[in-house]
Short mmCIF file of C-alpha atoms and ligand atoms in Angstrom, two decimals:
data_model
loop_
_atom_site.label_atom_id
_atom_site.label_comp_id
_atom_site.label_asym_id
_atom_site.label_seq_id
_atom_site.Cartn_x
_atom_site.Cartn_y
_atom_site.Cartn_z
CA UNK A 1379 209.22 96.05 -31.58
CA UNK A 1380 210.74 99.58 -32.67
CA UNK A 1381 209.37 103.06 -31.24
CA UNK A 1382 209.42 104.26 -34.70
CA UNK A 1383 209.57 102.31 -38.05
CA UNK A 1384 210.40 103.75 -41.84
CA UNK A 1385 209.69 101.78 -44.22
CA UNK A 1386 210.62 102.32 -47.93
CA UNK A 1387 209.16 106.14 -47.58
CA UNK A 1388 209.54 108.32 -50.42
CA UNK A 1389 208.56 111.46 -50.66
CA UNK A 1390 208.23 113.59 -54.79
CA UNK A 1391 208.01 117.48 -54.84
CA UNK A 1392 207.20 117.28 -58.88
CA UNK A 1393 210.16 115.24 -60.16
CA UNK A 1394 212.60 115.54 -57.39
CA UNK A 1395 212.36 112.64 -55.35
CA UNK A 1396 213.38 114.81 -51.59
CA UNK A 1397 213.22 111.46 -49.96
CA UNK A 1398 213.94 108.04 -51.75
CA UNK A 1399 213.12 104.51 -50.49
CA UNK A 1400 214.00 105.04 -46.97
CA UNK A 1401 214.00 102.88 -44.51
CA UNK A 1402 215.01 102.77 -41.04
CA UNK A 1403 213.75 102.26 -36.89
CA UNK A 1404 214.49 103.79 -34.17
CA UNK A 1405 214.07 101.99 -30.48
CA UNK A 1406 213.10 103.07 -27.88
CA UNK A 1407 215.77 104.87 -25.90
CA UNK A 1408 218.08 106.02 -29.03
CA UNK A 1409 219.45 109.46 -29.69
CA UNK A 1410 220.10 109.40 -33.64
CA UNK A 1411 221.76 111.82 -35.68
CA UNK A 1412 220.53 112.57 -39.00
CA UNK A 1413 222.96 114.40 -41.65
CA UNK A 1414 223.83 115.03 -44.77
CA UNK A 1415 224.18 118.18 -46.92
CA UNK A 1416 221.54 121.04 -47.34
CA UNK A 1417 219.20 119.84 -49.33
CA UNK A 1418 219.80 115.91 -48.87
CA UNK A 1419 216.08 115.81 -47.25
CA UNK A 1420 216.73 115.54 -43.64
CA UNK A 1421 214.04 118.02 -42.94
CA UNK A 1422 211.66 116.59 -45.38
CA UNK A 1423 211.86 113.29 -43.55
CA UNK A 1424 210.97 114.69 -40.22
CA UNK A 1425 207.76 116.07 -42.39
CA UNK A 1426 206.54 113.26 -43.85
CA UNK A 1427 206.73 111.52 -40.40
CA UNK A 1428 205.02 114.06 -38.49
CA UNK A 1429 202.19 114.32 -40.82
CA UNK A 1430 202.80 117.59 -41.83
CA UNK A 1431 203.40 116.44 -45.71
CA UNK A 1432 201.96 113.40 -47.31
CA UNK A 1433 204.32 110.71 -48.08
CA UNK A 1434 204.40 109.31 -51.95
CA UNK A 1435 204.59 105.90 -50.99
CA UNK A 1436 205.81 103.91 -48.03
CA UNK A 1437 204.83 103.56 -44.57
CA UNK A 1438 205.57 104.97 -41.17
CA UNK A 1439 204.79 102.98 -37.94
CA UNK A 1440 205.10 104.83 -34.59
CA UNK A 1441 204.21 102.84 -31.37
CA UNK A 1442 202.98 99.86 -32.76
CA UNK A 1443 200.63 101.95 -35.18
CA UNK A 1444 200.74 103.00 -38.69
CA UNK A 1445 200.10 106.40 -38.74
CA UNK A 1446 200.86 106.93 -42.27
CA UNK A 1447 197.99 108.48 -43.22
CA UNK A 1448 197.16 110.34 -39.83
CA UNK A 1449 196.50 114.22 -39.33
CA UNK A 1450 199.87 116.22 -38.00
CA UNK A 1451 197.81 116.56 -35.09
CA UNK A 1452 196.86 112.88 -34.02
CA UNK A 1453 200.30 112.19 -34.60
CA UNK A 1454 201.51 114.59 -32.20
CA UNK A 1455 198.92 113.32 -29.43
CA UNK A 1456 200.26 109.71 -30.06
CA UNK A 1457 203.08 111.38 -28.60
CA UNK A 1458 205.70 112.08 -31.61
CA UNK A 1459 207.10 115.46 -31.33
CA UNK A 1460 209.20 118.04 -33.44
CA UNK A 1461 210.93 121.55 -33.59
CA UNK A 1462 210.56 123.54 -36.86
CA UNK A 1463 214.11 124.46 -38.08
CA UNK A 1464 212.99 127.75 -39.01
CA UNK A 1465 211.30 129.18 -35.96
CA UNK A 1466 208.01 131.17 -35.91
CA UNK A 1467 207.73 132.86 -32.80
CA UNK A 1468 203.85 132.49 -31.80
CA UNK A 1469 202.80 136.30 -31.50
CA UNK A 1470 202.39 137.63 -28.07
CA UNK A 1471 202.89 135.21 -26.43
CA UNK A 1472 205.84 135.00 -23.13
CA UNK A 1473 207.49 131.92 -22.64
CA UNK A 1474 205.36 130.22 -20.23
CA UNK A 1475 202.57 130.65 -22.48
CA UNK A 1476 203.89 128.96 -25.21
CA UNK A 1477 205.17 126.05 -23.53
CA UNK A 1478 201.66 126.06 -22.28
CA UNK A 1479 200.66 125.59 -26.13
CA UNK A 1480 202.93 122.21 -25.84
CA UNK A 1481 200.94 121.19 -22.67
CA UNK A 1482 197.36 121.39 -23.65
CA UNK A 1483 197.86 118.27 -25.66
CA UNK A 1484 197.98 116.20 -22.67
CA UNK A 1485 195.07 118.39 -20.68
CA UNK A 1486 192.98 120.95 -21.41
CA UNK A 1487 192.80 122.54 -17.75
CA UNK A 1488 194.85 126.07 -18.11
CA UNK A 1489 195.95 125.44 -14.46
CA UNK A 1490 197.18 122.04 -15.55
CA UNK A 1491 199.13 123.41 -18.17
CA UNK A 1492 200.62 126.01 -16.36
CA UNK A 1493 201.63 123.85 -14.22
CA UNK A 1494 202.89 121.48 -16.39
CA UNK A 1495 204.75 124.16 -18.46
CA UNK A 1496 206.51 125.92 -14.75
CA UNK A 1497 208.11 122.21 -14.40
CA UNK A 1498 209.24 121.25 -18.20
CA UNK A 1499 210.56 125.23 -17.99
CA UNK A 1500 212.49 124.20 -14.80
CA UNK A 1501 213.71 120.98 -16.35
CA UNK A 1502 215.31 122.89 -18.91
CA UNK A 1503 216.51 125.29 -16.78
CA UNK A 1504 214.70 128.14 -18.30
CA UNK A 1505 212.67 129.23 -15.52
CA UNK A 1506 214.17 132.86 -15.51
CA UNK A 1507 212.89 133.51 -19.24
CA UNK A 1508 209.09 132.24 -18.14
CA UNK A 1509 207.71 136.07 -18.83
CA UNK A 1510 209.64 136.92 -21.43
CA UNK A 1511 207.99 137.42 -25.13
CA UNK A 1512 209.20 134.71 -27.05
CA UNK A 1513 209.63 137.15 -30.14
CA UNK A 1514 212.27 139.36 -28.05
CA UNK A 1515 214.21 136.82 -27.41
CA UNK A 1516 217.93 136.07 -28.60
CA UNK A 1517 217.39 133.11 -31.02
CA UNK A 1518 219.30 130.41 -28.36
CA UNK A 1519 216.63 131.20 -26.26
CA UNK A 1520 214.06 130.99 -28.70
CA UNK A 1521 215.44 127.23 -29.61
CA UNK A 1522 215.58 126.22 -26.32
CA UNK A 1523 211.84 127.22 -26.00
CA UNK A 1524 210.89 125.24 -28.92
CA UNK A 1525 212.42 122.53 -26.82
CA UNK A 1526 210.26 122.50 -24.33
CA UNK A 1527 207.18 123.31 -25.93
CA UNK A 1528 207.65 120.37 -28.09
CA UNK A 1529 208.67 118.76 -24.46
CA UNK A 1530 205.30 120.02 -22.62
CA UNK A 1531 203.49 117.78 -24.94
CA UNK A 1532 204.67 114.95 -23.34
CA UNK A 1533 206.58 113.05 -25.94
CA UNK A 1534 207.94 109.39 -26.56
CA UNK A 1535 209.82 110.76 -29.31
CA UNK A 1536 210.85 114.18 -30.21
CA UNK A 1537 212.36 115.20 -33.51
CA UNK A 1538 214.60 118.32 -33.40
CA UNK A 1539 215.41 120.13 -36.25
CA UNK A 1540 218.72 122.29 -36.21
CA UNK A 1541 218.29 123.56 -32.91
CA UNK A 1542 222.13 124.37 -33.13
CA UNK A 1543 222.23 126.03 -35.91
CA UNK A 1544 224.02 129.56 -35.81
CA UNK A 1545 224.64 129.12 -31.84
CA UNK A 1546 227.76 130.13 -30.42
CA UNK A 1547 230.13 127.15 -28.40
CA UNK A 1548 228.46 128.04 -25.12
CA UNK A 1549 224.92 128.26 -26.32
CA UNK A 1550 225.68 124.94 -27.88
CA UNK A 1551 227.07 123.38 -24.95
CA UNK A 1552 223.36 124.87 -22.93
CA UNK A 1553 221.39 122.83 -25.71
CA UNK A 1554 223.17 120.15 -25.52
CA UNK A 1555 222.76 119.66 -22.03
CA UNK A 1556 219.07 120.49 -22.52
CA UNK A 1557 219.03 117.32 -25.25
CA UNK A 1558 220.99 114.64 -22.82
CA UNK A 1559 218.64 115.69 -20.03
CA UNK A 1560 215.24 114.96 -22.16
CA UNK A 1561 217.47 111.83 -23.48
CA UNK A 1562 218.95 110.65 -20.58
CA UNK A 1563 217.03 111.45 -17.27
CA UNK A 1564 213.67 112.20 -19.06
CA UNK A 1565 213.93 108.95 -20.69
CA UNK A 1566 212.53 110.45 -24.19
CA UNK A 1567 213.95 108.74 -27.59
CA UNK A 1568 215.42 111.42 -29.52
CA UNK A 1569 215.90 112.30 -33.44
CA UNK A 1570 218.24 115.14 -34.38
CA UNK A 1571 218.99 116.39 -37.69
CA UNK A 1572 222.29 118.55 -37.13
CA UNK A 1573 225.00 120.31 -38.77
CA UNK A 1574 227.21 120.79 -35.63
CA UNK A 1575 229.55 117.91 -35.73
CA UNK A 1576 230.55 118.58 -32.38
CA UNK A 1577 227.30 118.29 -30.77
CA UNK A 1578 226.08 115.64 -33.37
CA UNK A 1579 228.90 112.94 -33.23
CA UNK A 1580 228.78 114.00 -28.99
CA UNK A 1581 225.45 112.79 -28.25
CA UNK A 1582 224.03 110.13 -30.89
CA UNK A 1583 224.17 106.54 -30.33
CA UNK A 1584 223.88 106.34 -34.18
CA UNK A 1585 223.90 108.40 -36.92
CA UNK A 1586 222.20 108.32 -40.22
CA UNK A 1587 223.45 109.84 -43.36
CA UNK A 1588 221.10 111.16 -46.37
CA UNK A 1589 222.39 112.82 -49.69
CA UNK A 1590 219.91 113.37 -52.63
CA UNK A 1591 217.52 111.93 -50.72
CA UNK A 1592 218.84 108.97 -50.30
CA UNK A 1593 220.23 107.11 -47.23
CA UNK A 1594 223.74 106.38 -47.79
CA UNK A 1595 225.09 105.36 -44.01
CA UNK A 1596 223.73 104.48 -40.82
CA UNK A 1597 225.86 103.52 -37.48
CA UNK A 1598 228.38 104.65 -34.84
CA UNK A 1599 229.44 107.79 -34.95
CA UNK A 1600 232.80 106.88 -35.14
CA UNK A 1601 231.93 104.30 -38.26
CA UNK A 1602 229.82 107.08 -40.21
CA UNK A 1603 232.63 109.56 -39.82
CA UNK A 1604 235.41 107.20 -41.34
CA UNK A 1605 232.68 105.92 -44.04
CA UNK A 1606 234.30 107.12 -47.40
CA UNK A 1607 230.83 107.79 -48.88
CA UNK A 1608 229.88 110.06 -46.11
CA UNK A 1609 233.08 111.85 -46.15
CA UNK A 1610 233.16 112.25 -50.06
CA UNK A 1611 229.35 113.50 -49.57
CA UNK A 1612 229.56 115.62 -46.41
CA UNK A 1613 232.29 115.53 -43.83
CA UNK A 1614 234.94 116.32 -46.38
CA UNK A 1615 238.52 115.32 -45.63
CA UNK A 1616 239.13 118.70 -43.92
CA UNK A 1617 236.71 117.36 -40.94
CA UNK A 1618 238.22 114.05 -40.56
CA UNK A 1619 241.72 116.01 -40.46
CA UNK A 1620 240.51 118.47 -37.94
CA UNK A 1621 238.30 115.79 -35.33
CA UNK A 1622 241.09 113.24 -35.26
CA UNK A 1623 241.04 112.95 -31.16
CA UNK A 1624 237.13 113.43 -31.45
CA UNK A 1625 237.14 110.08 -34.25
CA UNK A 1626 239.28 108.03 -32.57
N1 ADP B 3183 207.16 122.13 -49.56
C1 ADP B 3183 208.11 121.77 -50.84
N2 ADP B 3183 207.92 121.60 -51.76
C2 ADP B 3183 209.05 121.50 -53.04
N3 ADP B 3183 210.70 121.29 -52.88
C3 ADP B 3183 210.65 121.24 -51.52
C4 ADP B 3183 209.61 121.33 -50.78
N4 ADP B 3183 210.79 120.92 -49.38
C5 ADP B 3183 211.69 120.57 -50.03
N5 ADP B 3183 211.89 120.27 -51.03
C6 ADP B 3183 213.02 120.36 -51.83
O1 ADP B 3183 213.14 119.00 -51.63
C7 ADP B 3183 214.49 119.20 -51.13
C8 ADP B 3183 214.95 118.92 -49.61
O2 ADP B 3183 214.41 119.70 -48.70
P1 ADP B 3183 214.86 119.41 -47.53
O3 ADP B 3183 214.48 118.58 -46.88
O4 ADP B 3183 214.07 120.50 -47.09
O5 ADP B 3183 216.26 119.12 -47.14
P2 ADP B 3183 217.33 119.30 -45.44
O6 ADP B 3183 216.53 119.70 -44.87
O7 ADP B 3183 218.05 118.33 -45.75
O8 ADP B 3183 218.09 120.71 -46.18
C9 ADP B 3183 215.09 120.63 -51.44
O9 ADP B 3183 215.68 120.53 -52.84
C10 ADP B 3183 213.84 120.97 -51.31
O10 ADP B 3183 214.16 122.58 -52.06
MG1 MG B 3184 216.59 121.01 -43.22
#
């Protein structure tokens, strides 16, 4: 049984179809990349899966249960966590407190939530920042804190929305190490939206491509990067030329 099954999902905003008849499944243990041009419907798909937006039609099955009409909070409690593309730091919280917000999904006890937050921060090499105010951190660290907060909620499936956008190569490397650790060592199934191709092609077992709300490709990274339709819609000839060594 797949961990996530999305069946014929459509999401319309007035006359615009942001997601059109999208079907796919994610197996437990997979790391799936989701790419496509701006406005292709990637974030909308995450919003529909995580219960933030009601779908126009279609179904979402998570861990054997139809979650299509559940509230976002119930879905999170069942083990589906996500980060947001536009990060809004939570007021005056420091890093540890911010991560505790995620941990309260698993325990009502402040002491246990704090222990759990400390553990998660250690796992992601963020302990040094525990007492820093989230709003005063550089963007790269904030992105990693959002991952830690999501991880604190104890997800089976983690949806990451552009966690590497706008970061420099060293910061991307740190994020990549965090993602690999979450997936490879902590056993969390991951789906990630990403424009940084070095990251997405490197870590993903499988890559899905959206264009104008439709799924136009789904396969292993090497296969995807040679797909003429994907190159035309998104990657471009230049990308293929410049990344020959990664792709062959
Ligand atoms: N809440 C909303 N209301 C109206 N239109 C929206 C909303 N969210 C997204 N859209 C539209 O849906 C399309 C897909 O957006 P989005 O999912 O954010 O794309 P991506 O994440 O791939 O860049 C865009 O045309 C966007 O303007
Ligand atoms: Mg987006």
